[in-house]
Tab-separated table of C-alpha atoms in Angstrom:
chain	number	residue	atom	x	y	z
F	507	UNK	CA	15.518	-15.676	-12.608
F	508	UNK	CA	12.233	-17.593	-12.294
F	509	UNK	CA	13.490	-19.463	-9.205
F	510	UNK	CA	14.018	-16.150	-7.416
F	511	UNK	CA	10.440	-15.120	-8.148
F	512	UNK	CA	9.012	-18.454	-6.993
F	513	UNK	CA	10.966	-18.280	-3.725
F	514	UNK	CA	9.655	-14.822	-2.831
F	515	UNK	CA	7.148	-15.037	0.037
F	516	UNK	CA	6.906	-11.334	0.825
F	517	UNK	CA	3.930	-9.101	1.528
F	518	UNK	CA	4.954	-6.179	-0.656
F	519	UNK	CA	7.624	-4.775	-2.933
F	520	UNK	CA	10.065	-2.630	-0.944
F	521	UNK	CA	12.339	-2.190	-3.958
F	522	UNK	CA	9.549	-0.409	-5.846
F	523	UNK	CA	8.795	1.934	-2.950
F	524	UNK	CA	12.278	2.604	-1.589
F	525	UNK	CA	14.389	5.421	-2.999
F	526	UNK	CA	17.487	3.747	-4.429
F	527	UNK	CA	20.188	5.757	-6.149
F	528	UNK	CA	23.205	4.899	-8.259
F	529	UNK	CA	26.082	3.983	-5.968
F	530	UNK	CA	23.942	3.173	-2.906
F	531	UNK	CA	24.748	0.285	-0.575
F	532	UNK	CA	21.571	-1.703	0.147
F	533	UNK	CA	20.929	-4.416	2.731
F	534	UNK	CA	17.959	-6.796	2.564
F	535	UNK	CA	17.075	-8.319	5.948
F	536	UNK	CA	15.892	-11.907	5.428
F	537	UNK	CA	16.736	-12.071	1.738
F	538	UNK	CA	15.410	-15.570	0.995
F	539	UNK	CA	15.823	-16.483	-2.666
F	540	UNK	CA	17.344	-13.084	-3.371
F	541	UNK	CA	14.777	-11.418	-5.628
F	542	UNK	CA	14.767	-8.076	-3.791
F	543	UNK	CA	18.571	-8.071	-3.621
F	544	UNK	CA	18.867	-8.669	-7.360
F	545	UNK	CA	16.288	-5.982	-8.149
F	546	UNK	CA	18.138	-3.557	-5.873
F	547	UNK	CA	21.476	-4.396	-7.471
F	548	UNK	CA	20.142	-3.310	-10.860
F	549	UNK	CA	18.966	0.012	-9.475
F	550	UNK	CA	22.158	0.928	-7.601
F	551	UNK	CA	24.306	0.004	-10.590
F	552	UNK	CA	27.926	-1.149	-10.793
F	553	UNK	CA	29.131	1.536	-8.378
F	554	UNK	CA	26.660	0.362	-5.729
F	555	UNK	CA	26.357	-2.825	-3.699
F	556	UNK	CA	23.443	-5.009	-2.597
F	557	UNK	CA	23.756	-7.312	0.418
F	558	UNK	CA	21.327	-10.041	1.362
F	559	UNK	CA	21.245	-11.449	4.900
F	560	UNK	CA	19.653	-14.811	5.647
F	561	UNK	CA	20.111	-17.437	8.351
F	562	UNK	CA	19.340	-20.565	6.305
F	563	UNK	CA	21.882	-22.415	4.184
F	564	UNK	CA	19.224	-23.570	1.697
F	565	UNK	CA	18.035	-20.025	0.981
F	566	UNK	CA	21.590	-18.732	0.725
F	567	UNK	CA	22.461	-21.481	-1.757
F	568	UNK	CA	19.369	-20.651	-3.822
F	569	UNK	CA	20.103	-16.926	-3.696
F	570	UNK	CA	23.704	-17.415	-4.824
F	571	UNK	CA	22.555	-19.622	-7.681
F	572	UNK	CA	20.043	-16.949	-8.699
F	573	UNK	CA	22.844	-14.381	-8.505
F	574	UNK	CA	24.932	-16.534	-10.827
F	575	UNK	CA	22.064	-16.872	-13.308
F	576	UNK	CA	21.429	-13.139	-13.217
F	577	UNK	CA	25.117	-12.356	-13.708
F	578	UNK	CA	25.037	-9.874	-10.813
F	579	UNK	CA	28.537	-8.901	-9.707
F	580	UNK	CA	27.605	-6.173	-7.196
F	581	UNK	CA	25.778	-8.604	-4.884
F	582	UNK	CA	26.875	-10.435	-1.733
F	583	UNK	CA	24.803	-12.816	0.375
F	584	UNK	CA	25.699	-13.091	4.056
F	585	UNK	CA	24.772	-15.735	6.615
F	586	UNK	CA	23.484	-14.443	9.920
F	587	UNK	CA	20.538	-13.279	11.973
F	588	UNK	CA	18.789	-9.951	11.588
F	589	UNK	CA	19.255	-9.370	15.328
F	590	UNK	CA	23.052	-9.469	14.777
F	591	UNK	CA	23.859	-7.945	11.387
F	592	UNK	CA	27.389	-8.926	10.273
F	593	UNK	CA	28.287	-5.500	8.851
F	594	UNK	CA	30.164	-2.565	10.404
F	595	UNK	CA	28.637	0.599	11.796
F	596	UNK	CA	27.571	3.300	9.317
F	597	UNK	CA	28.090	1.111	6.256
F	598	UNK	CA	24.679	0.960	4.521
F	599	UNK	CA	22.608	3.606	2.724
F	600	UNK	CA	19.282	1.763	2.593
F	601	UNK	CA	17.783	-1.155	4.510
F	602	UNK	CA	14.919	-3.082	2.936
F	603	UNK	CA	13.022	-6.148	4.097
F	604	UNK	CA	9.978	-8.037	2.865
F	605	UNK	CA	7.701	-9.464	5.577
F	606	UNK	CA	10.544	-10.678	7.818
F	607	UNK	CA	10.914	-8.310	10.786
F	608	UNK	CA	7.537	-9.407	12.176
F	609	UNK	CA	8.962	-12.941	12.492
F	610	UNK	CA	11.696	-11.857	14.908
F	611	UNK	CA	11.278	-12.462	18.615
F	612	UNK	CA	13.383	-9.382	19.437
F	613	UNK	CA	12.247	-6.557	17.184
F	614	UNK	CA	13.912	-3.916	19.356
F	615	UNK	CA	17.270	-5.575	18.692
F	616	UNK	CA	16.562	-5.777	14.952
F	617	UNK	CA	15.763	-2.076	14.769
F	618	UNK	CA	18.769	-1.160	16.914
F	619	UNK	CA	21.017	-3.153	14.575
F	620	UNK	CA	19.415	-1.556	11.524
F	621	UNK	CA	20.082	1.881	13.020
F	622	UNK	CA	23.688	0.926	13.806
F	623	UNK	CA	24.650	-0.200	10.306
F	624	UNK	CA	22.902	2.653	8.494
F	625	UNK	CA	24.998	5.628	7.534
F	626	UNK	CA	23.931	9.032	8.883
F	627	UNK	CA	20.961	10.043	6.745
F	628	UNK	CA	20.389	6.408	5.737
F	629	UNK	CA	16.902	5.141	4.944
F	630	UNK	CA	14.823	2.301	6.386
F	631	UNK	CA	12.200	1.083	3.875
F	632	UNK	CA	10.524	-2.250	4.580
F	633	UNK	CA	7.308	-4.070	3.730
F	634	UNK	CA	5.664	-5.848	6.641
F	635	UNK	CA	2.337	-6.975	8.060
F	636	UNK	CA	1.021	-4.809	10.884
F	637	UNK	CA	-1.912	-5.066	13.238
F	638	UNK	CA	-4.449	-2.243	13.096
F	639	UNK	CA	-6.594	-3.280	16.055
F	640	UNK	CA	-5.704	-4.457	19.550
F	641	UNK	CA	-8.913	-6.385	20.228
F	642	UNK	CA	-8.356	-9.468	18.020
F	643	UNK	CA	-8.531	-12.618	20.215
F	644	UNK	CA	-5.457	-14.876	20.177
F	645	UNK	CA	-7.336	-17.795	18.613
F	646	UNK	CA	-8.545	-15.526	15.818
F	647	UNK	CA	-5.000	-14.278	15.193
F	648	UNK	CA	-3.917	-17.895	14.776
F	649	UNK	CA	-6.659	-18.500	12.204
F	650	UNK	CA	-5.751	-15.361	10.296
F	651	UNK	CA	-2.072	-16.346	10.382
F	652	UNK	CA	-2.979	-19.385	8.301
F	653	UNK	CA	-4.694	-17.105	5.808
F	654	UNK	CA	-2.342	-14.132	5.530
F	655	UNK	CA	0.846	-15.547	7.060
F	656	UNK	CA	3.240	-13.422	9.122
F	657	UNK	CA	0.533	-12.398	11.597
F	658	UNK	CA	1.539	-14.031	14.880
F	659	UNK	CA	4.365	-11.558	15.443
F	660	UNK	CA	2.816	-8.560	13.700
F	661	UNK	CA	3.174	-5.345	15.683
F	662	UNK	CA	0.387	-2.831	16.069
F	663	UNK	CA	1.241	0.047	13.752
F	664	UNK	CA	1.570	2.488	16.678
F	665	UNK	CA	3.934	0.101	18.487
F	666	UNK	CA	6.063	-0.236	15.336
F	667	UNK	CA	6.346	3.556	15.129
F	668	UNK	CA	7.270	3.772	18.806
F	669	UNK	CA	9.975	1.122	18.491
F	670	UNK	CA	11.515	2.876	15.495
F	671	UNK	CA	11.530	6.186	17.368
F	672	UNK	CA	13.050	4.556	20.447
F	673	UNK	CA	15.804	3.074	18.255
F	674	UNK	CA	16.722	6.603	17.155
F	675	UNK	CA	14.951	6.881	13.814
F	676	UNK	CA	13.155	10.007	12.613
F	677	UNK	CA	10.561	10.751	9.917
F	678	UNK	CA	8.776	7.525	10.830
F	679	UNK	CA	5.798	6.713	8.620
F	680	UNK	CA	3.611	3.645	8.065
F	681	UNK	CA	1.566	3.485	4.872
F	682	UNK	CA	-1.043	0.722	4.605
F	683	UNK	CA	-0.887	-0.633	1.062
F	684	UNK	CA	-3.422	-3.415	1.524
F	685	UNK	CA	-5.960	-3.795	4.300
F	686	UNK	CA	-7.292	-7.310	4.794
F	687	UNK	CA	-11.097	-7.258	4.768
F	688	UNK	CA	-13.745	-9.686	5.974
F	689	UNK	CA	-14.752	-10.491	2.399
F	690	UNK	CA	-11.175	-11.521	1.603
F	691	UNK	CA	-11.153	-13.981	4.495
F	692	UNK	CA	-14.520	-15.682	4.028
F	693	UNK	CA	-13.523	-18.221	1.390
F	694	UNK	CA	-10.342	-19.215	3.188
F	695	UNK	CA	-12.068	-19.549	6.545
F	696	UNK	CA	-14.842	-21.672	5.036
F	697	UNK	CA	-12.349	-23.909	3.218
F	698	UNK	CA	-10.495	-24.380	6.526
F	699	UNK	CA	-13.686	-25.547	8.222
F	700	UNK	CA	-13.969	-22.428	10.366
F	701	UNK	CA	-17.075	-20.380	11.099
F	702	UNK	CA	-16.634	-17.620	8.541
F	703	UNK	CA	-19.742	-15.735	9.676
F	704	UNK	CA	-18.324	-15.424	13.187
F	705	UNK	CA	-14.638	-14.904	12.469
F	706	UNK	CA	-14.652	-12.715	9.340
F	707	UNK	CA	-16.168	-9.627	11.048
F	708	UNK	CA	-13.547	-9.904	13.821
F	709	UNK	CA	-10.657	-9.688	11.368
F	710	UNK	CA	-12.180	-7.047	9.094
F	711	UNK	CA	-9.544	-4.336	8.800
F	712	UNK	CA	-7.531	-5.767	11.692
F	713	UNK	CA	-4.356	-6.457	9.682
F	714	UNK	CA	-2.679	-4.869	6.724
F	715	UNK	CA	0.370	-5.025	4.520
F	716	UNK	CA	2.321	-1.847	5.118
F	717	UNK	CA	5.282	0.076	3.811
F	718	UNK	CA	7.330	1.295	6.769
F	719	UNK	CA	9.653	4.250	6.234
F	720	UNK	CA	12.109	5.929	8.571
F	721	UNK	CA	15.542	7.520	8.415
F	722	UNK	CA	18.639	7.805	10.559
F	723	UNK	CA	19.412	11.414	11.482
F	724	UNK	CA	22.053	12.969	9.260
F	725	UNK	CA	23.938	14.172	12.329
F	726	UNK	CA	24.010	12.868	15.907
F	727	UNK	CA	21.311	14.189	18.172
F	728	UNK	CA	22.536	16.505	20.922
C-alpha cells in the first residue's frame, strides 16, 4: 500500500538483498509502517511468517492497517523494543532491519537478542548507516546527521563487525552500497547555512549505507 511506502524511512532495501525462502520465519527490527514486513511476507509465502517489531503505537497501528489493505495473513506486528525481542529462543530464520539498529543505545544487547531468537544457521541481514572514518569531529557528525539521518549512533564498520562476532555470529560481512561524498553534501550544507567548503571535505567518504550480513552457527561452538 502507498501508505507503507510513504512511511518507510530506511537507508536500504534488506528484503532485496536478504536470502528469503518459502516457509521462512522473518523478523523485522523496527518495522515502522510495515513495508519490509509485507515484502518479506510475499517472499516466504503462506507457509512462512513475517513478524514486525516496533515500540510505537502509531507505527503499529499504521502497519496493521497496511497489512489489512495488503490482505497479508502471514504477518504479525509486535510491540516491544529491539533490545528485548518478545519471541522465544531459536524461533526465527532471518532477521532484517532498515536503518534502526544504529538508533539503539545498547547495540550489544540488540545483537545478543538477535542471536538468541535466530535458529541455528539463521541469517542476519540488515541495512544500516556505518561510519568509515574515526576522525570526524562531533560537531560535523551532528551536521551530517541532519543531512543523512541515522548518523549520531552509527558504528564504525570495524566496530560493527567486532560486536557481531562477540555476540556469536560468524561469516560477518559489511558491504557498502552507497558512500556519502563531499559533492552530495554541498547543497544541503549550503542550504542549512553551513560552510560547505570547510565541512564537505571532512565528511567525504566518512559515512555509508551498508548491507550487514552474518549468520548464527548451525551447531553450538565447542
